[in-house]
XYZ file of C-alpha atoms in Angstrom:
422
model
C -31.726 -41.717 -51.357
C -28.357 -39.663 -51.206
C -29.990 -36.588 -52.195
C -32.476 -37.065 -49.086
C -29.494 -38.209 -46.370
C -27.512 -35.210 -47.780
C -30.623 -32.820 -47.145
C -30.747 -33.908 -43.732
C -26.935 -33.345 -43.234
C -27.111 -30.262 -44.048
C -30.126 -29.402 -41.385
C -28.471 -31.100 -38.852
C -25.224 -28.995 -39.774
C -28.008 -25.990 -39.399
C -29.568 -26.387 -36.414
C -25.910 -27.084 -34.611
C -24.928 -23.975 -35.941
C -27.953 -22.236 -34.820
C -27.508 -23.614 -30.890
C -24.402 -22.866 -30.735
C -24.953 -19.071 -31.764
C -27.593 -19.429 -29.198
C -25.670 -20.864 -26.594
C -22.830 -18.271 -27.250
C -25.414 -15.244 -27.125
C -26.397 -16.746 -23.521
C -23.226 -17.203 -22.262
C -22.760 -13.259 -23.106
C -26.075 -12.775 -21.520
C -25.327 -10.430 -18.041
C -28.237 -10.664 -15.396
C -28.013 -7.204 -13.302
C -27.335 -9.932 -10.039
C -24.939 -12.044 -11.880
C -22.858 -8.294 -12.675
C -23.492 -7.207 -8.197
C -22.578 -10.500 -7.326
C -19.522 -10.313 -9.925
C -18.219 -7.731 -7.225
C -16.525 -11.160 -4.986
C -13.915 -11.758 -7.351
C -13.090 -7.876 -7.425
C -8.907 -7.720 -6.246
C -9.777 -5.347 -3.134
C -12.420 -7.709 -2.034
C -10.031 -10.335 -1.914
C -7.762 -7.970 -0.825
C -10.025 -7.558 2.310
C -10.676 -11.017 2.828
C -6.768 -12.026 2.908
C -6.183 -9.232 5.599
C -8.668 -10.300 7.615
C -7.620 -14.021 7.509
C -3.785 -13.274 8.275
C -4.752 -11.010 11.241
C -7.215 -13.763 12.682
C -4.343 -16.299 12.068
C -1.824 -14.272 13.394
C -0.996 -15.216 16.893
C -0.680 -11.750 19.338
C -0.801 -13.018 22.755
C 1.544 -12.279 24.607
C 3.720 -15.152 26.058
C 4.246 -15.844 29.759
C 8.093 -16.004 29.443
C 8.410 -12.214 27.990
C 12.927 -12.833 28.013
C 15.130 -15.605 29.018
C 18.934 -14.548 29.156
C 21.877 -17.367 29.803
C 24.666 -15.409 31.451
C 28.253 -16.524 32.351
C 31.000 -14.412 34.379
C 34.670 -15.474 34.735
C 36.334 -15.062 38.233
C 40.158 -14.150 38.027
C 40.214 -15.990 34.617
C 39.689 -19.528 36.373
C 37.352 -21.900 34.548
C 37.014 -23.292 37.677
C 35.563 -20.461 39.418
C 33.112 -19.600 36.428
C 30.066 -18.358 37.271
C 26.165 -19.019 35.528
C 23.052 -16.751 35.817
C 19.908 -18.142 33.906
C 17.163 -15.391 34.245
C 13.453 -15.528 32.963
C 11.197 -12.262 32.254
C 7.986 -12.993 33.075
C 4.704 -11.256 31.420
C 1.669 -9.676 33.276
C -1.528 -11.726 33.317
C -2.915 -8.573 33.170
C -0.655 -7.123 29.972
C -1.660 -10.547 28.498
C -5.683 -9.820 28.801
C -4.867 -6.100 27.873
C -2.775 -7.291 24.462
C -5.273 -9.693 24.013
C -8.336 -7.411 24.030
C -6.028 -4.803 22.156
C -5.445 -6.640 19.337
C -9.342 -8.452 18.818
C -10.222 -4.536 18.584
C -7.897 -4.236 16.035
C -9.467 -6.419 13.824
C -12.781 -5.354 14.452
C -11.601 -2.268 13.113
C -10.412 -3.860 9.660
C -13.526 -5.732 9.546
C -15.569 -2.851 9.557
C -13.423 -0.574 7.241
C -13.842 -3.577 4.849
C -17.509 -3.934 5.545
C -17.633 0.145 5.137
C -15.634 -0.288 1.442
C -18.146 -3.334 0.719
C -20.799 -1.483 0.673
C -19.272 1.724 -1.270
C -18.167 -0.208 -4.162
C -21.583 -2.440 -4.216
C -23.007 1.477 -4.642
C -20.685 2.121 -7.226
C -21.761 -1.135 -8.952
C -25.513 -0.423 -8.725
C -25.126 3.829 -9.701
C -22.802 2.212 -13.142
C -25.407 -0.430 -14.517
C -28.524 2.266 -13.545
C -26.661 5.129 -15.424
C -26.023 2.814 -18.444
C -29.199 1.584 -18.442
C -31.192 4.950 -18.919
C -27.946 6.364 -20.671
C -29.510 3.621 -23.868
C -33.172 4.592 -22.842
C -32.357 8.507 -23.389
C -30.420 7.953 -26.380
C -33.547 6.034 -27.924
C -35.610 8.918 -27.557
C -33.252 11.543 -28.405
C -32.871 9.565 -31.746
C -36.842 9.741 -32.206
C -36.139 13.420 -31.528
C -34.141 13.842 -34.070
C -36.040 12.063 -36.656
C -39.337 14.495 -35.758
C -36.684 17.536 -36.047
C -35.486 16.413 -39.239
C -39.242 16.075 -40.758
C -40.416 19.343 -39.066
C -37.262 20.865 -41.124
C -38.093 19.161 -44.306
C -41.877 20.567 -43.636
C -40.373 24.135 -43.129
C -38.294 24.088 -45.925
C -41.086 23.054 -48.332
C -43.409 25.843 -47.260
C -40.717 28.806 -47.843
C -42.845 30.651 -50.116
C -45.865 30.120 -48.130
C -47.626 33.032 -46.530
C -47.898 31.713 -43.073
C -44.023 30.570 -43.322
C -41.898 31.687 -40.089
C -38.561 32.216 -40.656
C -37.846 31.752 -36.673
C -39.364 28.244 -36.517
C -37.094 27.278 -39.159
C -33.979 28.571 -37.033
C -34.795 27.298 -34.091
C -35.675 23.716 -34.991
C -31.951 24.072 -36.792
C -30.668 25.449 -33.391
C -32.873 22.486 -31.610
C -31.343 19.678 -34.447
C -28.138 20.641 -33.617
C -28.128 20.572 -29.830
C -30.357 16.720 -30.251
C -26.768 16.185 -32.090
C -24.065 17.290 -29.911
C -26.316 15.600 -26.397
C -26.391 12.514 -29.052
C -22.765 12.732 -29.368
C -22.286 13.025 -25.328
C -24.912 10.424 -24.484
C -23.142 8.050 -26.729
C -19.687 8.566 -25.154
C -21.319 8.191 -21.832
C -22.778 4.861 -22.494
C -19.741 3.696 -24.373
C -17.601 4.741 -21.388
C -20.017 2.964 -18.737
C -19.892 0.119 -21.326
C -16.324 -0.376 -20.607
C -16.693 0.489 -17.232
C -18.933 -2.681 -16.727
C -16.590 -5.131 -19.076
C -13.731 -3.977 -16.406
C -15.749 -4.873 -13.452
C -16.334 -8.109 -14.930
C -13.066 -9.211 -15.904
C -14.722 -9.255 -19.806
C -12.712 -8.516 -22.756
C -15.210 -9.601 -25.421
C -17.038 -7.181 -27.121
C -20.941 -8.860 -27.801
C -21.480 -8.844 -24.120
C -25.775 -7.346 -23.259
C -27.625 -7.362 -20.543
C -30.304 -8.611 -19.285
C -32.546 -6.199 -17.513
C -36.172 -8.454 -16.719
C -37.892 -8.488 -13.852
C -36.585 -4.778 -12.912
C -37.872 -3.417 -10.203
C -40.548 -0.708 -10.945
C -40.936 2.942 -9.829
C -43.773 2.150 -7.758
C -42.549 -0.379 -5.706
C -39.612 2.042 -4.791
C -41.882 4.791 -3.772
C -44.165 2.142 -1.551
C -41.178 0.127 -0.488
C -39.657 0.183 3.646
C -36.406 0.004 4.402
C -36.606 1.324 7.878
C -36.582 -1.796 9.142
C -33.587 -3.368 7.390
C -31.730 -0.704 8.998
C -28.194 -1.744 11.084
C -28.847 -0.483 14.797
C -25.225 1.541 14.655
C -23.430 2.901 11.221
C -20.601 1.675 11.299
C -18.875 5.046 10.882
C -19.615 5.453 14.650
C -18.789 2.188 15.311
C -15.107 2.676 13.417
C -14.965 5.684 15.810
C -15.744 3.891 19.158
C -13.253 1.454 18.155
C -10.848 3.763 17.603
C -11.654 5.216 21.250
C -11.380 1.644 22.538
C -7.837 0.676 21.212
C -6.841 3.970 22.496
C -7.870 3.225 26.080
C -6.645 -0.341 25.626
C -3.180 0.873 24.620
C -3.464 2.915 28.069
C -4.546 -0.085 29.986
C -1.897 -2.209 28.349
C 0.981 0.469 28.766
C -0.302 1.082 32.727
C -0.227 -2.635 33.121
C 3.146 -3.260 32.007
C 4.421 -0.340 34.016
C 2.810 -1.678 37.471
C 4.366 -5.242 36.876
C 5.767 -6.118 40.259
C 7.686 -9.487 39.704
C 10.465 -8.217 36.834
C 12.398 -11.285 36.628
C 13.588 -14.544 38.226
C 17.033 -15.761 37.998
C 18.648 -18.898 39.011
C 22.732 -18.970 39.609
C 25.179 -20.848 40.063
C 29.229 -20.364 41.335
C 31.980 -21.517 42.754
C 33.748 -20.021 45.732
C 36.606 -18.037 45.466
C 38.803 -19.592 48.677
C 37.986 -22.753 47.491
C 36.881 -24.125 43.803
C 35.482 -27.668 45.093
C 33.001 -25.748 46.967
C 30.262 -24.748 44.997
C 26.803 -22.829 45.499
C 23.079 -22.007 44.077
C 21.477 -18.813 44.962
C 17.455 -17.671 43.619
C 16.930 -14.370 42.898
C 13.785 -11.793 41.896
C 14.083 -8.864 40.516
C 11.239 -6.484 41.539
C 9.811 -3.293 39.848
C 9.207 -0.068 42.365
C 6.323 1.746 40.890
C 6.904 4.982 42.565
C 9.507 6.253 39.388
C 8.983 6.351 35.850
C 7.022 8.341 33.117
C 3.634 6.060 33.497
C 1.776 9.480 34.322
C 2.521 11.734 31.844
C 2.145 8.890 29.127
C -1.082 8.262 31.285
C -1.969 12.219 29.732
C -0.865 11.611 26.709
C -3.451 9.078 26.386
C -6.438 11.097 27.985
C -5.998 13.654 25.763
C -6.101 11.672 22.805
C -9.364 9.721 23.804
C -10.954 13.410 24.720
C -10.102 14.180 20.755
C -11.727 11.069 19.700
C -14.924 11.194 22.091
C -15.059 15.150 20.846
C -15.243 13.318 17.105
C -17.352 10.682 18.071
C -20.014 13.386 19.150
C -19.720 15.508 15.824
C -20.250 12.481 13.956
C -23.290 11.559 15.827
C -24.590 15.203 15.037
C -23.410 14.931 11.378
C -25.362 11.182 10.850
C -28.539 12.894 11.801
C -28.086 15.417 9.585
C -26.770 13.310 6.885
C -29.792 10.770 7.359
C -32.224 13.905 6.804
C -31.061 15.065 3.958
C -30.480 11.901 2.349
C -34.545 11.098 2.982
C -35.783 14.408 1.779
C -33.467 14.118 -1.378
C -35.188 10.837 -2.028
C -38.944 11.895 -1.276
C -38.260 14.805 -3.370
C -37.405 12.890 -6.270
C -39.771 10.377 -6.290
C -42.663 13.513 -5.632
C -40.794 15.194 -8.889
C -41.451 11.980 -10.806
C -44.465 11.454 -9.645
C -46.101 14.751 -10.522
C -44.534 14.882 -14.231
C -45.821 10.922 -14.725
C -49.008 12.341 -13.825
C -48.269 15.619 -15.860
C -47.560 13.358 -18.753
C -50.508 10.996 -18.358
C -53.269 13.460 -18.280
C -51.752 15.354 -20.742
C -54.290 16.429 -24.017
C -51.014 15.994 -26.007
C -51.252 12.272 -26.751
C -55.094 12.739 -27.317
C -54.791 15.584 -29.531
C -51.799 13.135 -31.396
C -54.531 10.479 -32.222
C -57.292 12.597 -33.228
C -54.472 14.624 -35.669
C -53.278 11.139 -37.213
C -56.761 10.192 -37.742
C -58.108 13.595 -39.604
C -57.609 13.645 -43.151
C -55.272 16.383 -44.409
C -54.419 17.237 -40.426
C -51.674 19.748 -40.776
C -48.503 18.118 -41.072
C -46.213 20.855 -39.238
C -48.826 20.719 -36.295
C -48.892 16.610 -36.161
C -44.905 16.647 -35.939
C -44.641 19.585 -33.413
C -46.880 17.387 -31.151
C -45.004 14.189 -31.327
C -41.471 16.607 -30.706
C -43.786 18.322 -27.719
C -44.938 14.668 -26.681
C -41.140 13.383 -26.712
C -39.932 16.421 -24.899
C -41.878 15.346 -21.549
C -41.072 11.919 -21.737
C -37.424 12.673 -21.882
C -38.446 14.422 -18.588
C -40.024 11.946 -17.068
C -37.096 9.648 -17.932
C -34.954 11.976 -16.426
C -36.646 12.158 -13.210
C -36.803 8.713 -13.025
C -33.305 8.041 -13.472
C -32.810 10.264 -10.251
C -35.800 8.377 -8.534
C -33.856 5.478 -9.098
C -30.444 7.064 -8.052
C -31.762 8.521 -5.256
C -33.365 4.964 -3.924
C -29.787 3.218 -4.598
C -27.846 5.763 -2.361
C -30.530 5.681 0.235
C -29.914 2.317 0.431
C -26.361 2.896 0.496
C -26.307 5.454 3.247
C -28.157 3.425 5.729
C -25.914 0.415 5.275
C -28.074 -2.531 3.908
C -26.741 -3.030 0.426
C -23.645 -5.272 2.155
C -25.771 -7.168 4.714
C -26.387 -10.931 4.239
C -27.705 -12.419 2.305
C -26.767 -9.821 -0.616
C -30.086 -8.822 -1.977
C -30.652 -7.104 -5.502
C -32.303 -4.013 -5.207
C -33.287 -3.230 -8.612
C -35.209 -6.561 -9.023
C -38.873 -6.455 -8.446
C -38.736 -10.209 -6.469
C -35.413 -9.121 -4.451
C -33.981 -12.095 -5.524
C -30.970 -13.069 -3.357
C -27.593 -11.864 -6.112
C -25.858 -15.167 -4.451
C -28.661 -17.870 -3.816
């Protein structure tokens, strides 16, 4: 009886042990949307959202009562006779819709830059986890290159005294080992460097942290898929630019309306008479603003030029996005054409065929069945290659024309575009 409750102690002890390694191997389980969406707790995204938040808070209208001054004179040094002034500066109604519209383009400015930084850094995010992904892919099959090199070597070196032996194969699959070695060594660097890259991004200091790469979206579905349509009607590099233009004409509108103020203050005041101190008197007074002097018109230049400068910017960068959004498509339909025509290279390749029939013949030449598979590994590094850049290619596409920030954030490299924050 104790023997069988102790046996079943001891499983229970087992299988606890064996969820919790489970449950600790999930929790360091990374989904490529749970590492995008990881991107919200990032300091300059807070950064952004804290700026924006203070200026929204912030209250710039301009009051109605712009001054009030208390002033007091003395009259031969006679309390009696003192004298009072209370005077009030009024604002514009007009400087108050100017400052008002002023400062809401302000902050349309700072949401944009912050929308325009959103969407860089998401592009960061996606170009890290794609190059670490096919960083491990390429270092798999430069490791199966190595192994063939190695046996191709061992072949050579066993049929020295052979007639048919060629002393130049054997140097350059040495030369050929050797660089497989030193892009080993790099690729290896690389990924460890991404690796750490990634644990920074996500606030990770552990060191058993994978991730999980299912349900990633395939080359074929980025060759076929549309983005056209998800496409913002301005880029908000020209909108940052006519905002810019906006606030400067505001600033002009503001400064114009504070120079054409008519009513410059009111004053109330109060004294007694000199010839007599019981008698005592009140007097209004207004304060008005001539607009015939001043410097409004050559500030009034100052400003025209300025907005010239920007609307002369404004236009190159219109010229520049078209030329920009060309390039950027035929950089993408020229990789995915390069990938597709070496997939198709590979596929109908006689390589993999000839492979088969080799390993089925009896006594098939070993030196010939090893040269294939190197030969057979050599085009799918290619293709791996190519798709890498097909993949690159897609994610700054995307970037350019703006949609990786929109709402709801969407992960591009799944094949279901599953929403990164659902």
């Amino acid at each position: 009886m104790f023997k069988s409750n102790h046996k079943y102690f001891i499983l229970q002890i087992m299988i606890m042990l064996l969820l919790s390694s489970l449950s600790i191997t999930a929790q360091n389980q990374i989904t490529v949307s749970e590492f995008l969406n990881s991107i919200k707790e990032s300091e300059q995204v807070k950064i952004d959202s804290n700026t924006v938040s203070l200026l929204n808070d912030y209250n710039y209208n301009l009051p109605i009562i712009k001054s009030a001054q208390f002033r007091t004179e003395t009259n031969d040094l006679v309390l009696e006779r003192q004298e009072y002034t209370f005077r009030l500066k009024p604002n514009s109604i007009r400087a108050m819709s100017d400052q008002k519209e002023l400062y809401q383009k302000r902050i349309e400015a700072v949401t944009v830059k912050n929308q325009l930084g959103f969407n860089e850094d998401l592009k960061d995010r996606y170009i890290l986890i794609l190059d670490y992904y096919f960083s491990n892919k390429l270092i798999k099959l430069y490791k199966e290159k190595q192994i063939q090199l190695e046996d191709k070597l061992n072949i050579l070196s066993h049929s020295i005294y052979e007639v048919k032996f060629d002393v130049e194969d054997l140097i350059d699959a040495e030369d050929e080992l050797l660089e497989t070695n030193l892009k080993l060594i790099m690729l290896k660097e690389s990924s460890n460097n991404q690796f750490e890259l990634l644990k920074q991004s996500l606030n990770y200091h552990g060191d058993s942290l994978t991730f999980n790469f299912d349900n990633f979206i395939s080359p074929s579905e980025i060759s076929t898929i549309s983005i056209r349509d998800t496409i913002p009607t301005e880029p908000l590099n020209i909108t940052l630019q006519k905002l810019k233009m906006y606030t400067l004409e505001n600033e002009m509108e503001l400064t114009a309306a504070k120079s054409k103020q008519i009513l410059d203050y009111v004053q109330a005041r109060y004294a007694a008479k000199k010839n007599d101190i019981f008698d005592e008197s009140f007097s209004l007074g207004l304060g008005i603003n001539l607009p015939f002097f001043g410097n409004t018109r050559s500030k009034k230049g100052e400003y025209y030029l300025k907005i010239i400068n920007e609307e002369s910017k404004l236009s190159k960068l219109k010229s520049k996005n078209i030329d920009n959004n060309k390039l950027v498509n035929e950089e993408f339909n020229t990789a995915n054409l390069n990938f597709q025509i070496l997939q198709k290279q590979n596929k109908e390749s006689s390589i993999g065929l000839l492979l088969e029939t080799y390993k089925k013949m009896e006594g098939a030449p070993p030196l010939q069945l090893v040269n294939l598979k190197i030969l057979q590994n050599k085009k799918s590094i290619e293709v791996l290659k190519s798709k890498h850049e097909l993949y690159k290619k897609y994610i700054l596409t995307l970037a350019y024309q703006e949609v990786l920030f929109q709402k709801p954030l969407i992960n591009y490299l799944s094949s279901t575009k599953e929403l990164i924050d659902p």
